[in-house]
Structures are given as C-alpha cells and as structure tokens.
Amino acid sequence: MSSEPDSALTVMLAMNDASRARVLVPRVMARLEATATVLPVGPGTTFLDDREVLAALPDVDVLLTGWGCPRISPEVLEAAPKLQAILHAAGSVKAIVAPEAFDRGVQVSSAAHANALPVAEFTVAAVVLAGKRAFRLAAQYRIDRRKTDPHGMPGSYGTTVGLLGASRIGRMVAERLRTFDLHVLISDPYLTQSEAADLGAELVGNDELFGRSDILSVHAPLLPETTGLVDARLLGLLRDGSVLINTARGKIIDAAALERECVSGRIDAVLDVTDPEPLPPDSPLLDLPNVFVTPHVAGAVGNEIARLGELAVSELERLTTGQPLQHAISPADLGRLA
Ligand SMILES: NC(=O)c1ccc[n+]([C@@H]2O[C@H](COP(=O)([O-])OP(=O)(O)OC[C@H]3O[C@@H](n4cnc5c(N)ncnc54)[C@H](O)[C@@H]3O)[C@@H](O)[C@H]2O)c1
C-alpha cells in the first residue's frame, strides 16, 4: 500500500486489516493516494507493534485511524512531532486519542457522522414498522395465522414518537420524521427549546417523554450519567402497548427491568443493542413475539463502511487545501459525545 511521494502530507494508516479493506475500498484508496503520500504499512501491522512503523513516525503528518487502532498515547505523540491531525475513519475517538493530542494542537476528526446515517435510516424504518406493530404481527403470524388481527393494532397516524437524546443520530431521526404524520418529542439536557423546534420536535423532560410516547427511541451516548438511565421507573411510565427502540447502547437501559417489561408483554421492543451483547442464547428476549432483536447492525455494515473512509479522505483533502475540518472534535465536547 504506497503512493508516489508527490504530496506535502505524509499519512500513516492505523487500523486493523479488516477495517482497512472495508474502509479504504479501491475508489477511496485512489482518492487518498492522489491527496497524500501514504506510508507503506505491511499487512497485519497495527502500527505500534512494528519497529519499521515506529521508525517512520517522525515523518508522519496525519494518522488515518480506524477500528483496531491502538491508543495514540503520549509516547506515540512524542515520536510523531510533525503530527497535525488524527482523522478517525470510525465512530468514537475517545478510546484511541489521548487528551495530550489536543494539548499539542493536533486536530482530531471523527467519521461518526457517516456511521450515524445508517442508524438514523434503520431507526426511521423501525418507527414506521413499529407504528403498525409489524414486528409483533410478523411473529404472531408465524405462530398462528388465524389469531393475527392487524386491525387490533394501533396505526402510525398521529403517533407520538419520543427521542431520548438529540445526538447526531437523534437529530437525523427527528429531521427525517418531519415528513411523516407523527408528533415528535425530544429529551436532551443540552438542547434548547428553539433548537428542538428547529428539528420539528417538542422539548420535554425524560418523565414526560416516557409518559407520552407511543414509540420511544433511545439515541443518547453511553456516559456515566446515562448508564442505567432508563431504569424500571422510567420504563414503567411507558404506556401499555408502546414500543421501545434501542439502537444506542444496551447499558443505557436497565437490562433486568427491560426483560421484565418485555416478558410480561406490556411493551414491545426493537433492540439493535443489548446488555450483555451478544445476548446469552437462553435470553427470553430472543424468543418473545413482542421483541425484535438485531445483532448490532444499525451502524455501517457492508458497503456502508466505505462512507467512513470517504469522510476521512474528504477531511484530509480539506486539510491539504487549508480548509477547516468539517467533523472536528473539540476536547470540550468529549465528555458528552458517544
Ligand atoms: N447501533 C449501532 O450500530 C450504532 C452506531 C453508531 C452509534 N451508536 C450509538 O448511538 C448513540 C448516538 O450516537 P451519536 O454518534 O449520535 O452520539 P453523539 O456523540 O452525537 O451524542 C452526543 C449528544 O448526546 C446528547 N446527550 C448527552 N448526554 C445526554 C443525556 N444525558 N440525555 C440525553 N441526551 C444526551 C447531547 O446532545 C450530546 O451532544 C450512541 O449511544 C452511540 O454509541 C450505535
């Protein structure tokens, strides 16, 4: 993996082989090599365990990171004095970027936006299908066609959809739901009323969100203050027959309380993420007709992953032409981001 050294910036790739193949598909790699000098990194190298790679760090201007990248520690930063930017072709940068990077003036950007898009699409699809209780009906249909009564189910018209978190994904979902005949509520301690109105949503607190929603979708990041945030009390505020969608993180919801509510049949659930993940094979959630579980596929999968590479290479192109990064992460935001 190399290119002619005809560019001012030298880029080192720091991600595992599987990510490299999925993120830097040939068309993205061609754009990358047309923009910068890409250091030849051998197969299997995760950039820090290789002496050749360590020896090259002093020349590196940009680290293009991805899944499997080891933490960019103060020692790595020390060994890369020319480093201007860490462009992360994956979601959260928290696990890989040491705070010292910001202190040294290294710009950091994340492709979380590109990973957010498919989650928003997945959620909108889930909201539409949940409106008709299509997941529950499909399961009942498999068990006994005669007992399946679609007219006994609520429809989507005028349904109230609650979004927990005006995160990137929460906002994208709200923007997309504007075109439906739905009423959207949103809860987020960082959101103002006018920002909510701009999203076409009504700003409410968590109790009102859970008490008024027919369909409630979780989009908050997993932080100390959101771990177990959706507890037995909040779940208990959901109306009978409502649908809970979680594409965020399993640990935001109290797992035992969720299981109780689902096993009782009082609520339906669409769960792309769970706690634990994956679920144990004997989890009742896997067999309930009112629960639809997917194995963490709402984010980028298959050909969608190249979008993250495209975003990172676009950031590199902006860097080379002196434009500000479009998806820069500021250290001040880190505490509230996924
Ligand atoms: N299922 C998947 O494949 C998949 C893929 C990508 C992201 N995710 C998850 O989706 C969720 C949203 O991701 P994102 O990138 O949009 O997040 P994000 O980084 O944009 O979220 C940060 C925002 O969340 C909001 N927030 C912070 N604390 C909150 C709180 N206590 N209550 C409500 N809102 C709060 C704030 O608006 C903050 O700016 C995360 O949990 C993330 O891990 C899942």
mmCIF file of C-alpha atoms and ligand atoms in Angstrom:
data_model
loop_
_atom_site.group_PDB
_atom_site.id
_atom_site.type_symbol
_atom_site.label_atom_id
_atom_site.label_comp_id
_atom_site.label_asym_id
_atom_site.label_seq_id
_atom_site.Cartn_x
_atom_site.Cartn_y
_atom_site.Cartn_z
ATOM 1 C CA MET A 1 0.000 0.000 0.000
ATOM 2 C CA SER A 2 2.012 3.021 -1.157
ATOM 3 C CA SER A 3 1.887 6.053 -3.381
ATOM 4 C CA GLU A 4 4.307 8.373 -5.143
ATOM 5 C CA PRO A 5 5.732 10.896 -2.695
ATOM 6 C CA ASP A 6 4.287 13.858 -4.616
ATOM 7 C CA SER A 7 2.368 15.494 -1.851
ATOM 8 C CA ALA A 8 3.209 17.672 1.109
ATOM 9 C CA LEU A 9 1.412 15.497 3.646
ATOM 10 C CA THR A 10 2.509 12.063 4.794
ATOM 11 C CA VAL A 11 -0.264 9.812 6.032
ATOM 12 C CA MET A 12 0.095 6.674 8.108
ATOM 13 C CA LEU A 13 -2.764 4.191 8.275
ATOM 14 C CA ALA A 14 -3.559 2.866 11.732
ATOM 15 C CA MET A 15 -6.353 0.330 11.701
ATOM 16 C CA ASN A 16 -6.651 -3.406 11.514
ATOM 17 C CA ASP A 17 -6.557 -5.252 8.185
ATOM 18 C CA ALA A 18 -10.287 -5.948 8.082
ATOM 19 C CA SER A 19 -11.109 -2.261 8.612
ATOM 20 C CA ARG A 20 -8.545 -1.193 6.037
ATOM 21 C CA ALA A 21 -10.142 -3.412 3.409
ATOM 22 C CA ARG A 22 -13.691 -2.213 4.186
ATOM 23 C CA VAL A 23 -12.982 1.463 4.832
ATOM 24 C CA LEU A 24 -10.403 2.086 2.130
ATOM 25 C CA VAL A 25 -12.081 0.363 -0.809
ATOM 26 C CA PRO A 26 -10.231 0.915 -4.113
ATOM 27 C CA ARG A 27 -12.022 4.146 -5.073
ATOM 28 C CA VAL A 28 -11.377 5.653 -1.623
ATOM 29 C CA MET A 29 -7.754 4.453 -1.619
ATOM 30 C CA ALA A 30 -7.251 6.070 -5.035
ATOM 31 C CA ARG A 31 -8.528 9.398 -3.679
ATOM 32 C CA LEU A 32 -6.288 9.045 -0.647
ATOM 33 C CA GLU A 33 -3.192 8.318 -2.731
ATOM 34 C CA ALA A 34 -3.983 11.244 -5.004
ATOM 35 C CA THR A 35 -4.055 13.541 -1.976
ATOM 36 C CA ALA A 36 -1.099 12.489 0.151
ATOM 37 C CA THR A 37 1.891 10.235 0.471
ATOM 38 C CA VAL A 38 0.616 7.067 2.074
ATOM 39 C CA LEU A 39 3.297 5.239 4.007
ATOM 40 C CA PRO A 40 3.576 1.599 3.057
ATOM 41 C CA VAL A 41 2.234 -0.322 6.015
ATOM 42 C CA GLY A 42 2.574 -4.055 5.776
ATOM 43 C CA PRO A 43 -0.348 -6.411 6.196
ATOM 44 C CA GLY A 44 -1.136 -7.212 9.799
ATOM 45 C CA THR A 45 0.523 -4.100 11.152
ATOM 46 C CA THR A 46 -1.473 -2.267 13.755
ATOM 47 C CA PHE A 47 1.118 0.476 13.634
ATOM 48 C CA LEU A 48 2.674 0.409 17.065
ATOM 49 C CA ASP A 49 3.864 -3.139 17.367
ATOM 50 C CA ASP A 50 6.126 -2.767 14.349
ATOM 51 C CA ARG A 51 9.645 -1.345 14.512
ATOM 52 C CA GLU A 52 9.525 -0.147 10.925
ATOM 53 C CA VAL A 53 6.343 1.739 11.630
ATOM 54 C CA LEU A 54 7.732 3.293 14.796
ATOM 55 C CA ALA A 55 10.784 4.403 12.833
ATOM 56 C CA ALA A 56 8.530 6.138 10.295
ATOM 57 C CA LEU A 57 6.502 8.089 12.869
ATOM 58 C CA PRO A 58 8.776 11.172 12.850
ATOM 59 C CA ASP A 59 7.732 11.825 9.211
ATOM 60 C CA VAL A 60 4.003 11.418 9.776
ATOM 61 C CA ASP A 61 1.736 14.456 9.326
ATOM 62 C CA VAL A 62 -1.575 12.659 9.570
ATOM 63 C CA LEU A 63 -2.719 9.445 11.201
ATOM 64 C CA LEU A 64 -5.691 7.934 9.426
ATOM 65 C CA THR A 65 -7.102 5.682 12.101
ATOM 66 C CA GLY A 66 -9.901 3.166 12.258
ATOM 67 C CA TRP A 67 -11.217 0.107 14.106
ATOM 68 C CA GLY A 68 -8.320 -1.799 15.662
ATOM 69 C CA CYS A 69 -6.124 1.264 16.118
ATOM 70 C CA PRO A 70 -4.179 1.102 19.350
ATOM 71 C CA ARG A 71 -4.374 4.107 21.693
ATOM 72 C CA ILE A 72 -2.410 7.088 20.442
ATOM 73 C CA SER A 73 -0.602 7.598 23.701
ATOM 74 C CA PRO A 74 1.633 10.480 24.777
ATOM 75 C CA GLU A 75 4.604 8.267 23.757
ATOM 76 C CA VAL A 76 3.290 7.940 20.202
ATOM 77 C CA LEU A 77 2.660 11.675 20.073
ATOM 78 C CA GLU A 78 6.219 12.220 21.272
ATOM 79 C CA ALA A 79 7.510 10.006 18.464
ATOM 80 C CA ALA A 80 5.460 11.924 15.865
ATOM 81 C CA PRO A 81 6.458 15.576 16.309
ATOM 82 C CA LYS A 82 5.044 16.624 12.900
ATOM 83 C CA LEU A 83 1.608 15.158 13.575
ATOM 84 C CA GLN A 84 -1.086 17.693 12.560
ATOM 85 C CA ALA A 85 -4.202 15.603 12.549
ATOM 86 C CA ILE A 86 -5.780 12.330 13.572
ATOM 87 C CA LEU A 87 -8.566 11.521 11.125
ATOM 88 C CA HIS A 88 -10.630 8.676 12.543
ATOM 89 C CA ALA A 89 -12.453 6.618 9.907
ATOM 90 C CA ALA A 90 -14.671 5.072 12.596
ATOM 91 C CA GLY A 91 -17.000 6.353 15.328
ATOM 92 C CA SER A 92 -15.896 7.418 18.777
ATOM 93 C CA VAL A 93 -12.351 8.769 19.169
ATOM 94 C CA LYS A 94 -12.444 8.536 22.973
ATOM 95 C CA ALA A 95 -10.713 5.176 23.259
ATOM 96 C CA ILE A 96 -7.882 5.965 20.886
ATOM 97 C CA VAL A 97 -6.970 9.646 21.303
ATOM 98 C CA ALA A 98 -5.105 10.628 24.451
ATOM 99 C CA PRO A 99 -6.109 14.122 25.687
ATOM 100 C CA GLU A 100 -2.484 15.199 25.212
ATOM 101 C CA ALA A 101 -3.133 15.228 21.449
ATOM 102 C CA PHE A 102 -5.404 18.264 21.872
ATOM 103 C CA ASP A 103 -2.824 19.943 24.138
ATOM 104 C CA ARG A 104 -0.274 19.569 21.336
ATOM 105 C CA GLY A 105 -2.650 21.240 18.859
ATOM 106 C CA VAL A 106 -3.304 18.046 16.896
ATOM 107 C CA GLN A 107 -6.647 18.349 15.093
ATOM 108 C CA VAL A 108 -8.978 15.411 15.608
ATOM 109 C CA SER A 109 -11.863 14.454 13.391
ATOM 110 C CA SER A 110 -14.291 11.544 13.549
ATOM 111 C CA ALA A 111 -16.416 9.758 10.953
ATOM 112 C CA ALA A 112 -19.227 9.289 13.498
ATOM 113 C CA HIS A 113 -21.466 11.336 11.180
ATOM 114 C CA ALA A 114 -21.070 8.728 8.421
ATOM 115 C CA ASN A 115 -21.813 5.967 10.930
ATOM 116 C CA ALA A 116 -24.831 7.883 12.221
ATOM 117 C CA LEU A 117 -26.608 7.979 8.861
ATOM 118 C CA PRO A 118 -27.419 4.268 8.595
ATOM 119 C CA VAL A 119 -28.524 4.221 12.248
ATOM 120 C CA ALA A 120 -30.958 7.055 11.531
ATOM 121 C CA GLU A 121 -32.245 5.197 8.469
ATOM 122 C CA PHE A 122 -32.623 1.995 10.497
ATOM 123 C CA THR A 123 -34.494 3.888 13.217
ATOM 124 C CA VAL A 124 -36.899 5.533 10.790
ATOM 125 C CA ALA A 125 -37.634 2.115 9.285
ATOM 126 C CA ALA A 126 -38.165 0.703 12.789
ATOM 127 C CA VAL A 127 -40.506 3.581 13.716
ATOM 128 C CA VAL A 128 -42.608 3.021 10.592
ATOM 129 C CA LEU A 129 -42.835 -0.737 11.152
ATOM 130 C CA ALA A 130 -43.384 -0.317 14.893
ATOM 131 C CA GLY A 131 -46.292 2.052 14.151
ATOM 132 C CA LYS A 132 -48.121 -0.896 12.622
ATOM 133 C CA ARG A 133 -46.710 -3.254 15.279
ATOM 134 C CA ALA A 134 -45.374 -5.129 12.252
ATOM 135 C CA PHE A 135 -42.649 -6.889 14.261
ATOM 136 C CA ARG A 136 -45.174 -8.352 16.709
ATOM 137 C CA LEU A 137 -47.656 -9.184 13.930
ATOM 138 C CA ALA A 138 -44.983 -10.967 11.883
ATOM 139 C CA ALA A 139 -44.035 -13.103 14.874
ATOM 140 C CA GLN A 140 -47.684 -13.883 15.672
ATOM 141 C CA TYR A 141 -48.305 -14.707 12.020
ATOM 142 C CA ARG A 142 -45.555 -17.318 12.168
ATOM 143 C CA ILE A 143 -47.092 -18.857 15.284
ATOM 144 C CA ASP A 144 -50.788 -18.806 14.249
ATOM 145 C CA ARG A 145 -52.118 -17.028 11.167
ATOM 146 C CA ARG A 146 -55.717 -17.241 12.338
ATOM 147 C CA LYS A 147 -55.082 -15.285 15.527
ATOM 148 C CA THR A 148 -53.329 -12.410 13.738
ATOM 149 C CA ASP A 149 -55.533 -9.317 13.695
ATOM 150 C CA PRO A 150 -53.811 -6.282 12.143
ATOM 151 C CA HIS A 151 -56.852 -4.117 12.877
ATOM 152 C CA GLY A 152 -56.410 -4.737 16.580
ATOM 153 C CA MET A 153 -53.086 -2.893 16.358
ATOM 154 C CA PRO A 154 -52.564 0.857 16.569
ATOM 155 C CA GLY A 155 -51.559 2.535 13.296
ATOM 156 C CA SER A 156 -48.947 5.202 12.613
ATOM 157 C CA TYR A 157 -51.244 8.176 12.002
ATOM 158 C CA GLY A 158 -50.712 10.859 14.636
ATOM 159 C CA THR A 159 -48.490 8.600 16.708
ATOM 160 C CA THR A 160 -46.246 10.251 19.280
ATOM 161 C CA VAL A 161 -42.593 9.333 18.869
ATOM 162 C CA GLY A 162 -40.152 10.154 21.662
ATOM 163 C CA LEU A 163 -36.434 10.557 21.047
ATOM 164 C CA LEU A 164 -34.106 10.240 24.025
ATOM 165 C CA GLY A 165 -31.086 12.311 23.021
ATOM 166 C CA ALA A 166 -30.578 14.983 20.362
ATOM 167 C CA SER A 167 -27.323 13.338 19.419
ATOM 168 C CA ARG A 168 -26.138 13.256 15.802
ATOM 169 C CA ILE A 169 -28.404 10.272 15.283
ATOM 170 C CA GLY A 170 -31.280 11.687 17.331
ATOM 171 C CA ARG A 171 -31.212 14.865 15.232
ATOM 172 C CA MET A 172 -31.041 12.957 11.950
ATOM 173 C CA VAL A 173 -34.029 10.876 13.036
ATOM 174 C CA ALA A 174 -36.022 13.977 14.013
ATOM 175 C CA GLU A 175 -35.211 15.638 10.663
ATOM 176 C CA ARG A 176 -36.377 12.555 8.752
ATOM 177 C CA LEU A 177 -39.537 12.083 10.816
ATOM 178 C CA ARG A 178 -40.681 15.615 9.903
ATOM 179 C CA THR A 179 -42.123 14.267 6.679
ATOM 180 C CA PHE A 180 -44.392 11.781 8.493
ATOM 181 C CA ASP A 181 -47.762 12.365 10.182
ATOM 182 C CA LEU A 182 -46.212 11.979 13.622
ATOM 183 C CA HIS A 183 -45.731 14.108 16.698
ATOM 184 C CA VAL A 184 -42.091 14.088 17.814
ATOM 185 C CA LEU A 185 -40.962 14.672 21.405
ATOM 186 C CA ILE A 186 -37.302 15.007 22.291
ATOM 187 C CA SER A 187 -35.413 14.995 25.568
ATOM 188 C CA ASP A 188 -31.825 16.158 25.967
ATOM 189 C CA PRO A 189 -30.261 18.203 28.767
ATOM 190 C CA TYR A 190 -28.163 20.114 26.206
ATOM 191 C CA LEU A 191 -30.993 21.045 23.821
ATOM 192 C CA THR A 192 -32.834 24.370 23.870
ATOM 193 C CA GLN A 193 -36.489 24.801 23.085
ATOM 194 C CA SER A 194 -35.752 26.708 19.881
ATOM 195 C CA GLU A 195 -33.274 24.039 18.721
ATOM 196 C CA ALA A 196 -35.957 21.406 19.335
ATOM 197 C CA ALA A 197 -38.489 23.479 17.395
ATOM 198 C CA ASP A 198 -35.997 23.744 14.506
ATOM 199 C CA LEU A 199 -35.948 19.934 14.466
ATOM 200 C CA GLY A 200 -39.748 19.887 14.331
ATOM 201 C CA ALA A 201 -39.880 18.410 17.820
ATOM 202 C CA GLU A 202 -41.257 19.347 21.233
ATOM 203 C CA LEU A 203 -38.659 19.553 24.018
ATOM 204 C CA VAL A 204 -39.725 17.653 27.133
ATOM 205 C CA GLY A 205 -38.113 16.068 30.181
ATOM 206 C CA ASN A 206 -37.490 12.328 30.474
ATOM 207 C CA ASP A 207 -40.626 11.592 32.542
ATOM 208 C CA GLU A 208 -42.874 13.319 30.022
ATOM 209 C CA LEU A 209 -41.008 11.640 27.154
ATOM 210 C CA PHE A 210 -41.667 8.175 28.561
ATOM 211 C CA GLY A 211 -45.200 9.009 29.711
ATOM 212 C CA ARG A 212 -46.409 10.416 26.393
ATOM 213 C CA SER A 213 -44.609 8.352 23.710
ATOM 214 C CA ASP A 214 -46.263 5.554 21.739
ATOM 215 C CA ILE A 215 -42.850 4.730 20.296
ATOM 216 C CA LEU A 216 -39.704 5.690 22.192
ATOM 217 C CA SER A 217 -36.283 5.561 20.556
ATOM 218 C CA VAL A 218 -33.039 5.792 22.530
ATOM 219 C CA HIS A 219 -30.224 7.874 20.972
ATOM 220 C CA ALA A 220 -28.167 9.046 23.951
ATOM 221 C CA PRO A 221 -24.452 8.275 24.244
ATOM 222 C CA LEU A 222 -23.276 5.857 26.931
ATOM 223 C CA LEU A 223 -21.774 8.087 29.615
ATOM 224 C CA PRO A 224 -21.533 7.688 33.393
ATOM 225 C CA GLU A 225 -24.749 9.730 33.691
ATOM 226 C CA THR A 226 -26.638 7.703 31.058
ATOM 227 C CA THR A 227 -25.601 4.237 32.263
ATOM 228 C CA GLY A 228 -28.821 2.673 33.535
ATOM 229 C CA LEU A 229 -30.640 5.974 32.870
ATOM 230 C CA VAL A 230 -33.649 4.099 31.508
ATOM 231 C CA ASP A 231 -34.471 2.343 34.762
ATOM 232 C CA ALA A 232 -37.507 0.408 35.994
ATOM 233 C CA ARG A 233 -39.278 3.639 36.965
ATOM 234 C CA LEU A 234 -38.920 5.281 33.534
ATOM 235 C CA LEU A 235 -39.842 2.045 31.745
ATOM 236 C CA GLY A 236 -42.887 1.855 33.995
ATOM 237 C CA LEU A 237 -44.021 5.257 32.688
ATOM 238 C CA LEU A 238 -44.310 3.853 29.149
ATOM 239 C CA ARG A 239 -47.912 3.272 28.142
ATOM 240 C CA ASP A 240 -49.190 -0.278 27.798
ATOM 241 C CA GLY A 241 -48.580 -1.470 24.231
ATOM 242 C CA SER A 242 -45.900 1.107 23.444
ATOM 243 C CA VAL A 243 -42.682 0.237 21.604
ATOM 244 C CA LEU A 244 -39.166 0.873 22.861
ATOM 245 C CA ILE A 245 -36.412 1.065 20.229
ATOM 246 C CA ASN A 246 -32.757 0.944 21.249
ATOM 247 C CA THR A 247 -30.028 1.448 18.657
ATOM 248 C CA ALA A 248 -27.754 3.333 21.089
ATOM 249 C CA ARG A 249 -26.089 1.196 23.765
ATOM 250 C CA GLY A 250 -27.540 -1.693 25.784
ATOM 251 C CA LYS A 251 -26.226 -0.406 29.103
ATOM 252 C CA ILE A 252 -28.332 2.776 28.892
ATOM 253 C CA ILE A 253 -31.336 0.602 29.805
ATOM 254 C CA ASP A 254 -31.659 -1.452 32.994
ATOM 255 C CA ALA A 255 -31.476 -4.929 31.435
ATOM 256 C CA ALA A 256 -33.464 -6.762 34.149
ATOM 257 C CA ALA A 257 -36.268 -4.176 34.111
ATOM 258 C CA LEU A 258 -36.441 -4.279 30.300
ATOM 259 C CA GLU A 259 -36.615 -8.063 30.336
ATOM 260 C CA ARG A 260 -39.444 -7.962 32.902
ATOM 261 C CA GLU A 261 -41.463 -5.472 30.844
ATOM 262 C CA CYS A 262 -40.971 -7.493 27.656
ATOM 263 C CA VAL A 263 -41.656 -10.901 29.226
ATOM 264 C CA SER A 264 -44.888 -9.537 30.706
ATOM 265 C CA GLY A 265 -45.871 -8.455 27.182
ATOM 266 C CA ARG A 266 -46.747 -4.950 28.409
ATOM 267 C CA ILE A 267 -44.401 -3.283 25.895
ATOM 268 C CA ASP A 268 -42.787 -4.239 22.593
ATOM 269 C CA ALA A 269 -39.098 -3.690 21.916
ATOM 270 C CA VAL A 270 -36.831 -3.339 18.895
ATOM 271 C CA LEU A 271 -33.292 -3.891 20.119
ATOM 272 C CA ASP A 272 -30.218 -3.492 17.944
ATOM 273 C CA VAL A 273 -28.070 -3.259 21.078
ATOM 274 C CA THR A 274 -28.418 -5.183 24.315
ATOM 275 C CA ASP A 275 -26.802 -5.714 27.697
ATOM 276 C CA PRO A 276 -24.961 -8.017 27.565
ATOM 277 C CA GLU A 277 -24.078 -8.089 23.910
ATOM 278 C CA PRO A 278 -24.397 -10.553 22.382
ATOM 279 C CA LEU A 279 -27.317 -11.875 24.406
ATOM 280 C CA PRO A 280 -26.847 -15.288 26.012
ATOM 281 C CA PRO A 281 -28.527 -17.998 23.893
ATOM 282 C CA ASP A 282 -31.124 -18.636 26.624
ATOM 283 C CA SER A 283 -32.196 -14.976 26.877
ATOM 284 C CA PRO A 284 -36.011 -14.796 26.776
ATOM 285 C CA LEU A 285 -35.697 -11.667 24.633
ATOM 286 C CA LEU A 286 -34.623 -13.850 21.701
ATOM 287 C CA ASP A 287 -37.889 -15.806 21.637
ATOM 288 C CA LEU A 288 -40.558 -13.275 22.537
ATOM 289 C CA PRO A 289 -43.013 -12.339 19.765
ATOM 290 C CA ASN A 290 -43.061 -8.744 21.036
ATOM 291 C CA VAL A 291 -39.274 -8.312 20.841
ATOM 292 C CA PHE A 292 -37.289 -7.883 17.634
ATOM 293 C CA VAL A 293 -33.544 -8.244 18.156
ATOM 294 C CA THR A 294 -30.842 -7.498 15.587
ATOM 295 C CA PRO A 295 -27.123 -8.119 16.176
ATOM 296 C CA HIS A 296 -25.840 -4.506 16.298
ATOM 297 C CA VAL A 297 -26.299 -3.812 12.591
ATOM 298 C CA ALA A 298 -27.870 -0.349 12.632
ATOM 299 C CA GLY A 299 -24.485 1.330 12.125
ATOM 300 C CA ALA A 300 -22.431 1.000 8.968
ATOM 301 C CA VAL A 301 -22.219 -2.557 7.630
ATOM 302 C CA GLY A 302 -21.098 -3.962 4.289
ATOM 303 C CA ASN A 303 -20.708 -1.326 1.606
ATOM 304 C CA GLU A 304 -21.852 1.424 4.013
ATOM 305 C CA ILE A 305 -18.458 1.225 5.736
ATOM 306 C CA ALA A 306 -16.720 2.882 2.764
ATOM 307 C CA ARG A 307 -18.671 6.041 3.635
ATOM 308 C CA LEU A 308 -16.465 6.382 6.715
ATOM 309 C CA GLY A 309 -13.338 6.215 4.559
ATOM 310 C CA GLU A 310 -14.809 8.790 2.172
ATOM 311 C CA LEU A 311 -15.473 11.126 5.080
ATOM 312 C CA ALA A 312 -11.919 10.746 6.433
ATOM 313 C CA VAL A 313 -10.383 11.321 2.993
ATOM 314 C CA SER A 314 -12.594 14.401 2.498
ATOM 315 C CA GLU A 315 -11.203 15.707 5.785
ATOM 316 C CA LEU A 316 -7.668 15.055 4.503
ATOM 317 C CA GLU A 317 -8.463 16.934 1.296
ATOM 318 C CA ARG A 318 -9.699 19.868 3.380
ATOM 319 C CA LEU A 319 -6.511 19.761 5.433
ATOM 320 C CA THR A 320 -4.304 19.834 2.335
ATOM 321 C CA THR A 321 -6.190 22.844 0.947
ATOM 322 C CA GLY A 322 -6.125 24.745 4.237
ATOM 323 C CA GLN A 323 -9.848 24.439 4.948
ATOM 324 C CA PRO A 324 -11.184 23.750 8.443
ATOM 325 C CA LEU A 325 -12.157 20.160 9.194
ATOM 326 C CA GLN A 326 -15.887 19.536 8.871
ATOM 327 C CA HIS A 327 -16.146 16.926 11.611
ATOM 328 C CA ALA A 328 -13.604 18.224 14.119
ATOM 329 C CA ILE A 329 -13.919 17.017 17.690
ATOM 330 C CA SER A 330 -13.215 19.596 20.360
ATOM 331 C CA PRO A 331 -11.865 18.444 23.727
ATOM 332 C CA ALA A 332 -14.680 20.389 25.416
ATOM 333 C CA ASP A 333 -17.297 18.183 23.689
ATOM 334 C CA LEU A 334 -15.654 14.863 24.560
ATOM 335 C CA GLY A 335 -17.485 14.477 27.893
ATOM 336 C CA ARG A 336 -20.912 14.436 26.243
ATOM 337 C CA LEU A 337 -20.161 12.612 22.999
ATOM 338 C CA ALA A 338 -20.602 8.912 22.270
HETATM 339 N N1 LIG B 1 -26.276 0.516 16.718
HETATM 340 C C1 LIG B 1 -25.183 0.957 16.115
HETATM 341 O O1 LIG B 1 -24.622 0.298 15.256
HETATM 342 C C2 LIG B 1 -24.644 2.315 16.478
HETATM 343 C C3 LIG B 1 -23.841 3.019 15.567
HETATM 344 C C4 LIG B 1 -23.419 4.310 15.894
HETATM 345 C C5 LIG B 1 -23.748 4.877 17.134
HETATM 346 N N2 LIG B 1 -24.482 4.143 18.009
HETATM 347 C C6 LIG B 1 -24.882 4.717 19.306
HETATM 348 O O2 LIG B 1 -25.921 5.658 19.061
HETATM 349 C C7 LIG B 1 -25.911 6.658 20.089
HETATM 350 C C8 LIG B 1 -25.874 8.046 19.466
HETATM 351 O O3 LIG B 1 -24.651 8.187 18.722
HETATM 352 P P1 LIG B 1 -24.230 9.635 18.176
HETATM 353 O O4 LIG B 1 -22.958 9.499 17.424
HETATM 354 O O5 LIG B 1 -25.404 10.240 17.507
HETATM 355 O O6 LIG B 1 -23.974 10.359 19.579
HETATM 356 P P2 LIG B 1 -23.357 11.799 19.865
HETATM 357 O O7 LIG B 1 -21.899 11.678 20.149
HETATM 358 O O8 LIG B 1 -23.760 12.775 18.809
HETATM 359 O O9 LIG B 1 -24.116 12.134 21.230
HETATM 360 C C9 LIG B 1 -23.773 13.282 21.931
HETATM 361 C C10 LIG B 1 -25.022 14.079 22.229
HETATM 362 O O10 LIG B 1 -25.932 13.300 23.020
HETATM 363 C C11 LIG B 1 -26.719 14.188 23.805
HETATM 364 N N3 LIG B 1 -26.677 13.794 25.216
HETATM 365 C C12 LIG B 1 -25.611 13.834 26.047
HETATM 366 N N4 LIG B 1 -25.979 13.451 27.296
HETATM 367 C C13 LIG B 1 -27.308 13.156 27.230
HETATM 368 C C14 LIG B 1 -28.251 12.711 28.191
HETATM 369 N N5 LIG B 1 -27.916 12.531 29.477
HETATM 370 N N6 LIG B 1 -29.522 12.519 27.787
HETATM 371 C C15 LIG B 1 -29.889 12.726 26.509
HETATM 372 N N7 LIG B 1 -29.023 13.162 25.553
HETATM 373 C C16 LIG B 1 -27.756 13.373 25.913
HETATM 374 C C17 LIG B 1 -26.126 15.592 23.637
HETATM 375 O O11 LIG B 1 -26.912 16.283 22.680
HETATM 376 C C18 LIG B 1 -24.750 15.313 23.063
HETATM 377 O O12 LIG B 1 -24.258 16.369 22.268
HETATM 378 C C19 LIG B 1 -24.695 6.348 20.958
HETATM 379 O O13 LIG B 1 -25.090 5.598 22.076
HETATM 380 C C20 LIG B 1 -23.820 5.507 20.051
HETATM 381 O O14 LIG B 1 -22.943 4.694 20.771
HETATM 382 C C21 LIG B 1 -24.942 2.889 17.712
#
